[in-house]
Amino acid sequence: MERTFLMIKPDGVGRNLIGEIVKRIENKGLKIVGAKLMTVSEDLAKTHYGEHSERPFFGELVDFITSGPVFAMVLEGENVVQVGRTLVGVTNPSESLPGTIRGDFGLTVGKNIIHGSDSVESAEKEIALWFNSEELVDYSLVN
Ligand code: CMP
């Protein structure tokens, strides 16, 4: 079954949005198979955002993601990478539609509340980077 990685960033955690965001994920019928509140080391931040290392905002991005706790999750379900991206919205909250997490709660691209894997391949890499296999739980939702 397909999996994706979502991470509520320090702005989302700091604004008490964990419950609101988890509610949207559960209401959609997605299964959370891993979740943890954690602080992010500089190494982890730089590895996770490695593809942006040459961008002018890279330093700011690393500083921000290490500035406070994040809530990291692994979701499982059919087509869950795309479904997760639809729930999250587009990168820039000012262009993200109302009804999406970024559209409803974000205002600027630097503080866009949540990260979601952009492809099945990225999801596999990100899940392996953020979670150990023992932290992922196998169970069935009651439908
Ligand atoms: P995310 O989906 O976590 O992946 C890369 C992040 O880079 C993105 O969300 C934004 O938060 C951040 N980002 C993209 N463009 C900019 C920018 N111009 N200035 C600051 N941060 C940015």
PDB file of C-alpha atoms and ligand atoms in Angstrom:
ATOM      1  CA  MET A   1       0.000   0.000   0.000  1.00  0.00           C
ATOM      2  CA  GLU A   2       1.252   3.500  -0.852  1.00  0.00           C
ATOM      3  CA  ARG A   3       2.666   5.693   1.906  1.00  0.00           C
ATOM      4  CA  THR A   4       3.459   9.376   2.242  1.00  0.00           C
ATOM      5  CA  PHE A   5       5.274  11.645   4.684  1.00  0.00           C
ATOM      6  CA  LEU A   6       3.680  14.755   6.180  1.00  0.00           C
ATOM      7  CA  MET A   7       5.354  17.065   8.676  1.00  0.00           C
ATOM      8  CA  ILE A   8       3.606  19.889  10.547  1.00  0.00           C
ATOM      9  CA  LYS A   9       6.261  22.608  10.714  1.00  0.00           C
ATOM     10  CA  PRO A  10       7.174  24.716  13.784  1.00  0.00           C
ATOM     11  CA  ASP A  11       4.633  27.412  12.813  1.00  0.00           C
ATOM     12  CA  GLY A  12       1.811  24.849  12.667  1.00  0.00           C
ATOM     13  CA  VAL A  13       2.811  23.230  15.969  1.00  0.00           C
ATOM     14  CA  GLY A  14       3.290  26.657  17.602  1.00  0.00           C
ATOM     15  CA  ARG A  15      -0.186  27.747  16.515  1.00  0.00           C
ATOM     16  CA  ASN A  16      -1.778  24.636  18.062  1.00  0.00           C
ATOM     17  CA  LEU A  17      -2.814  23.252  14.670  1.00  0.00           C
ATOM     18  CA  ILE A  18      -1.815  19.598  15.232  1.00  0.00           C
ATOM     19  CA  GLY A  19      -5.346  18.545  16.208  1.00  0.00           C
ATOM     20  CA  GLU A  20      -7.007  20.464  13.368  1.00  0.00           C
ATOM     21  CA  ILE A  21      -4.652  18.950  10.788  1.00  0.00           C
ATOM     22  CA  VAL A  22      -4.898  15.399  12.171  1.00  0.00           C
ATOM     23  CA  LYS A  23      -8.701  15.785  12.139  1.00  0.00           C
ATOM     24  CA  ARG A  24      -8.613  16.591   8.422  1.00  0.00           C
ATOM     25  CA  ILE A  25      -6.388  13.574   7.733  1.00  0.00           C
ATOM     26  CA  GLU A  26      -8.682  11.260   9.716  1.00  0.00           C
ATOM     27  CA  ASN A  27     -11.871  12.737   8.243  1.00  0.00           C
ATOM     28  CA  LYS A  28     -10.501  12.020   4.776  1.00  0.00           C
ATOM     29  CA  GLY A  29     -10.175   8.351   5.736  1.00  0.00           C
ATOM     30  CA  LEU A  30      -6.387   8.189   5.572  1.00  0.00           C
ATOM     31  CA  LYS A  31      -4.577   5.882   7.969  1.00  0.00           C
ATOM     32  CA  ILE A  32      -1.818   7.296  10.207  1.00  0.00           C
ATOM     33  CA  VAL A  33       0.771   4.525  10.594  1.00  0.00           C
ATOM     34  CA  GLY A  34       3.459   6.625  12.304  1.00  0.00           C
ATOM     35  CA  ALA A  35       3.522   9.930  14.202  1.00  0.00           C
ATOM     36  CA  LYS A  36       5.905  11.775  16.504  1.00  0.00           C
ATOM     37  CA  LEU A  37       6.538  15.225  17.972  1.00  0.00           C
ATOM     38  CA  MET A  38      10.243  15.957  17.701  1.00  0.00           C
ATOM     39  CA  THR A  39      12.894  18.613  17.353  1.00  0.00           C
ATOM     40  CA  VAL A  40      14.876  18.550  14.110  1.00  0.00           C
ATOM     41  CA  SER A  41      18.671  18.523  14.068  1.00  0.00           C
ATOM     42  CA  GLU A  42      20.534  20.718  11.593  1.00  0.00           C
ATOM     43  CA  ASP A  43      21.813  17.548   9.872  1.00  0.00           C
ATOM     44  CA  LEU A  44      18.316  16.145   9.409  1.00  0.00           C
ATOM     45  CA  ALA A  45      17.004  19.493   8.130  1.00  0.00           C
ATOM     46  CA  LYS A  46      19.845  19.815   5.613  1.00  0.00           C
ATOM     47  CA  THR A  47      19.387  16.246   4.381  1.00  0.00           C
ATOM     48  CA  HIS A  48      15.603  16.550   4.111  1.00  0.00           C
ATOM     49  CA  TYR A  49      15.846  19.816   2.159  1.00  0.00           C
ATOM     50  CA  GLY A  50      19.053  18.849   0.287  1.00  0.00           C
ATOM     51  CA  GLU A  51      17.514  19.507  -3.133  1.00  0.00           C
ATOM     52  CA  HIS A  52      17.150  23.189  -2.144  1.00  0.00           C
ATOM     53  CA  SER A  53      20.734  23.594  -0.905  1.00  0.00           C
ATOM     54  CA  GLU A  54      21.677  26.042  -3.680  1.00  0.00           C
ATOM     55  CA  ARG A  55      18.554  28.191  -3.254  1.00  0.00           C
ATOM     56  CA  PRO A  56      18.957  31.619  -1.613  1.00  0.00           C
ATOM     57  CA  PHE A  57      16.368  30.711   1.057  1.00  0.00           C
ATOM     58  CA  PHE A  58      18.098  27.462   2.121  1.00  0.00           C
ATOM     59  CA  GLY A  59      19.686  28.907   5.297  1.00  0.00           C
ATOM     60  CA  GLU A  60      16.395  30.494   6.323  1.00  0.00           C
ATOM     61  CA  LEU A  61      14.563  27.218   5.659  1.00  0.00           C
ATOM     62  CA  VAL A  62      16.977  25.184   7.809  1.00  0.00           C
ATOM     63  CA  ASP A  63      16.851  27.798  10.599  1.00  0.00           C
ATOM     64  CA  PHE A  64      13.066  27.761  10.542  1.00  0.00           C
ATOM     65  CA  ILE A  65      12.582  23.992  10.549  1.00  0.00           C
ATOM     66  CA  THR A  66      15.020  23.619  13.469  1.00  0.00           C
ATOM     67  CA  SER A  67      13.458  26.537  15.415  1.00  0.00           C
ATOM     68  CA  GLY A  68      10.841  24.485  17.282  1.00  0.00           C
ATOM     69  CA  PRO A  69       9.161  21.097  17.355  1.00  0.00           C
ATOM     70  CA  VAL A  70       7.607  19.496  14.287  1.00  0.00           C
ATOM     71  CA  PHE A  71       4.948  16.781  14.145  1.00  0.00           C
ATOM     72  CA  ALA A  72       6.045  14.115  11.659  1.00  0.00           C
ATOM     73  CA  MET A  73       3.605  11.571  10.241  1.00  0.00           C
ATOM     74  CA  VAL A  74       3.460   8.639   7.867  1.00  0.00           C
ATOM     75  CA  LEU A  75       0.112   8.063   6.165  1.00  0.00           C
ATOM     76  CA  GLU A  76      -0.978   5.019   4.262  1.00  0.00           C
ATOM     77  CA  GLY A  77      -3.709   4.531   1.677  1.00  0.00           C
ATOM     78  CA  GLU A  78      -4.571   4.243  -1.961  1.00  0.00           C
ATOM     79  CA  ASN A  79      -3.006   7.094  -3.961  1.00  0.00           C
ATOM     80  CA  VAL A  80      -2.053   8.677  -0.620  1.00  0.00           C
ATOM     81  CA  VAL A  81       0.800  10.836  -1.997  1.00  0.00           C
ATOM     82  CA  GLN A  82      -1.599  12.704  -4.273  1.00  0.00           C
ATOM     83  CA  VAL A  83      -4.394  12.779  -1.685  1.00  0.00           C
ATOM     84  CA  GLY A  84      -1.944  14.198   0.875  1.00  0.00           C
ATOM     85  CA  ARG A  85      -0.845  16.908  -1.558  1.00  0.00           C
ATOM     86  CA  THR A  86      -4.454  17.819  -2.229  1.00  0.00           C
ATOM     87  CA  LEU A  87      -5.160  18.175   1.508  1.00  0.00           C
ATOM     88  CA  VAL A  88      -1.981  20.254   2.011  1.00  0.00           C
ATOM     89  CA  GLY A  89      -2.386  22.614  -0.980  1.00  0.00           C
ATOM     90  CA  VAL A  90       0.293  24.247  -3.133  1.00  0.00           C
ATOM     91  CA  THR A  91       3.637  25.486  -1.753  1.00  0.00           C
ATOM     92  CA  ASN A  92       2.723  29.156  -1.553  1.00  0.00           C
ATOM     93  CA  PRO A  93      -0.198  29.599   0.875  1.00  0.00           C
ATOM     94  CA  SER A  94      -1.228  32.808  -0.886  1.00  0.00           C
ATOM     95  CA  GLU A  95      -2.016  30.692  -3.974  1.00  0.00           C
ATOM     96  CA  SER A  96      -3.397  27.704  -2.087  1.00  0.00           C
ATOM     97  CA  LEU A  97      -7.163  27.329  -2.255  1.00  0.00           C
ATOM     98  CA  PRO A  98      -9.442  27.732   0.766  1.00  0.00           C
ATOM     99  CA  GLY A  99     -10.212  24.260   2.082  1.00  0.00           C
ATOM    100  CA  THR A 100      -6.572  23.204   1.892  1.00  0.00           C
ATOM    101  CA  ILE A 101      -4.374  23.295   5.012  1.00  0.00           C
ATOM    102  CA  ARG A 102      -2.024  25.933   3.580  1.00  0.00           C
ATOM    103  CA  GLY A 103      -4.920  27.864   2.043  1.00  0.00           C
ATOM    104  CA  ASP A 104      -6.790  27.996   5.334  1.00  0.00           C
ATOM    105  CA  PHE A 105      -3.918  28.603   7.757  1.00  0.00           C
ATOM    106  CA  GLY A 106      -0.859  29.937   5.905  1.00  0.00           C
ATOM    107  CA  LEU A 107       0.098  33.296   4.462  1.00  0.00           C
ATOM    108  CA  THR A 108       3.749  33.190   3.385  1.00  0.00           C
ATOM    109  CA  VAL A 109       5.839  30.607   1.519  1.00  0.00           C
ATOM    110  CA  GLY A 110       8.521  30.522   4.232  1.00  0.00           C
ATOM    111  CA  LYS A 111       5.975  29.623   6.913  1.00  0.00           C
ATOM    112  CA  ASN A 112       3.586  27.343   5.063  1.00  0.00           C
ATOM    113  CA  ILE A 113       2.472  25.216   8.040  1.00  0.00           C
ATOM    114  CA  ILE A 114       3.128  21.720   6.667  1.00  0.00           C
ATOM    115  CA  HIS A 115       5.325  19.695   4.337  1.00  0.00           C
ATOM    116  CA  GLY A 116       4.047  16.813   2.213  1.00  0.00           C
ATOM    117  CA  SER A 117       5.985  14.451  -0.055  1.00  0.00           C
ATOM    118  CA  ASP A 118       5.677  15.455  -3.706  1.00  0.00           C
ATOM    119  CA  SER A 119       6.039  11.975  -5.290  1.00  0.00           C
ATOM    120  CA  VAL A 120       6.050   8.295  -4.375  1.00  0.00           C
ATOM    121  CA  GLU A 121       9.824   8.289  -4.757  1.00  0.00           C
ATOM    122  CA  SER A 122      10.299  11.290  -2.415  1.00  0.00           C
ATOM    123  CA  ALA A 123       7.869   9.731   0.058  1.00  0.00           C
ATOM    124  CA  GLU A 124       9.941   6.548   0.248  1.00  0.00           C
ATOM    125  CA  LYS A 125      13.149   8.541   0.822  1.00  0.00           C
ATOM    126  CA  GLU A 126      11.562  10.878   3.376  1.00  0.00           C
ATOM    127  CA  ILE A 127       9.905   8.083   5.367  1.00  0.00           C
ATOM    128  CA  ALA A 128      13.239   6.221   5.555  1.00  0.00           C
ATOM    129  CA  LEU A 129      14.967   9.438   6.668  1.00  0.00           C
ATOM    130  CA  TRP A 130      12.486  10.385   9.399  1.00  0.00           C
ATOM    131  CA  PHE A 131      11.232   7.041  10.759  1.00  0.00           C
ATOM    132  CA  ASN A 132      12.665   3.686  11.827  1.00  0.00           C
ATOM    133  CA  SER A 133      10.660   0.668  10.693  1.00  0.00           C
ATOM    134  CA  GLU A 134       9.805  -0.114  14.373  1.00  0.00           C
ATOM    135  CA  GLU A 135       8.036   3.262  14.610  1.00  0.00           C
ATOM    136  CA  LEU A 136       5.549   2.313  11.881  1.00  0.00           C
ATOM    137  CA  VAL A 137       2.475   0.378  12.977  1.00  0.00           C
ATOM    138  CA  ASP A 138       0.529  -2.191  10.983  1.00  0.00           C
ATOM    139  CA  TYR A 139      -3.228  -2.215  11.716  1.00  0.00           C
ATOM    140  CA  SER A 140      -6.604  -1.979  10.007  1.00  0.00           C
ATOM    141  CA  LEU A 141      -9.059   0.892  10.153  1.00  0.00           C
ATOM    142  CA  VAL A 142     -12.616  -0.063  11.070  1.00  0.00           C
ATOM    143  CA  ASN A 143     -14.739   1.041   8.121  1.00  0.00           C
TER     144      ASN A 143
HETATM  145  P1  CMP B   1       8.097  22.449   1.538  1.00  0.00           P
HETATM  146  O1  CMP B   1       6.963  21.797   0.848  1.00  0.00           O
HETATM  147  O2  CMP B   1       8.410  22.028   2.923  1.00  0.00           O
HETATM  148  O3  CMP B   1       9.404  22.236   0.632  1.00  0.00           O
HETATM  149  C1  CMP B   1      10.399  23.210   0.443  1.00  0.00           C
HETATM  150  C2  CMP B   1      10.135  24.436   1.227  1.00  0.00           C
HETATM  151  O4  CMP B   1      10.923  25.556   0.879  1.00  0.00           O
HETATM  152  C3  CMP B   1       8.717  24.885   0.964  1.00  0.00           C
HETATM  153  O5  CMP B   1       7.808  24.011   1.566  1.00  0.00           O
HETATM  154  C4  CMP B   1       8.739  26.308   1.504  1.00  0.00           C
HETATM  155  O6  CMP B   1       8.419  26.365   2.881  1.00  0.00           O
HETATM  156  C5  CMP B   1      10.204  26.690   1.335  1.00  0.00           C
HETATM  157  N1  CMP B   1      10.335  27.759   0.345  1.00  0.00           N
HETATM  158  C6  CMP B   1      10.056  27.679  -0.958  1.00  0.00           C
HETATM  159  N2  CMP B   1      10.289  28.878  -1.538  1.00  0.00           N
HETATM  160  C7  CMP B   1      10.719  29.713  -0.563  1.00  0.00           C
HETATM  161  C8  CMP B   1      11.107  31.074  -0.529  1.00  0.00           C
HETATM  162  N3  CMP B   1      11.110  31.819  -1.639  1.00  0.00           N
HETATM  163  N4  CMP B   1      11.473  31.599   0.651  1.00  0.00           N
HETATM  164  C9  CMP B   1      11.487  30.844   1.783  1.00  0.00           C
HETATM  165  N5  CMP B   1      11.125  29.525   1.809  1.00  0.00           N
HETATM  166  C10 CMP B   1      10.737  28.982   0.642  1.00  0.00           C
END
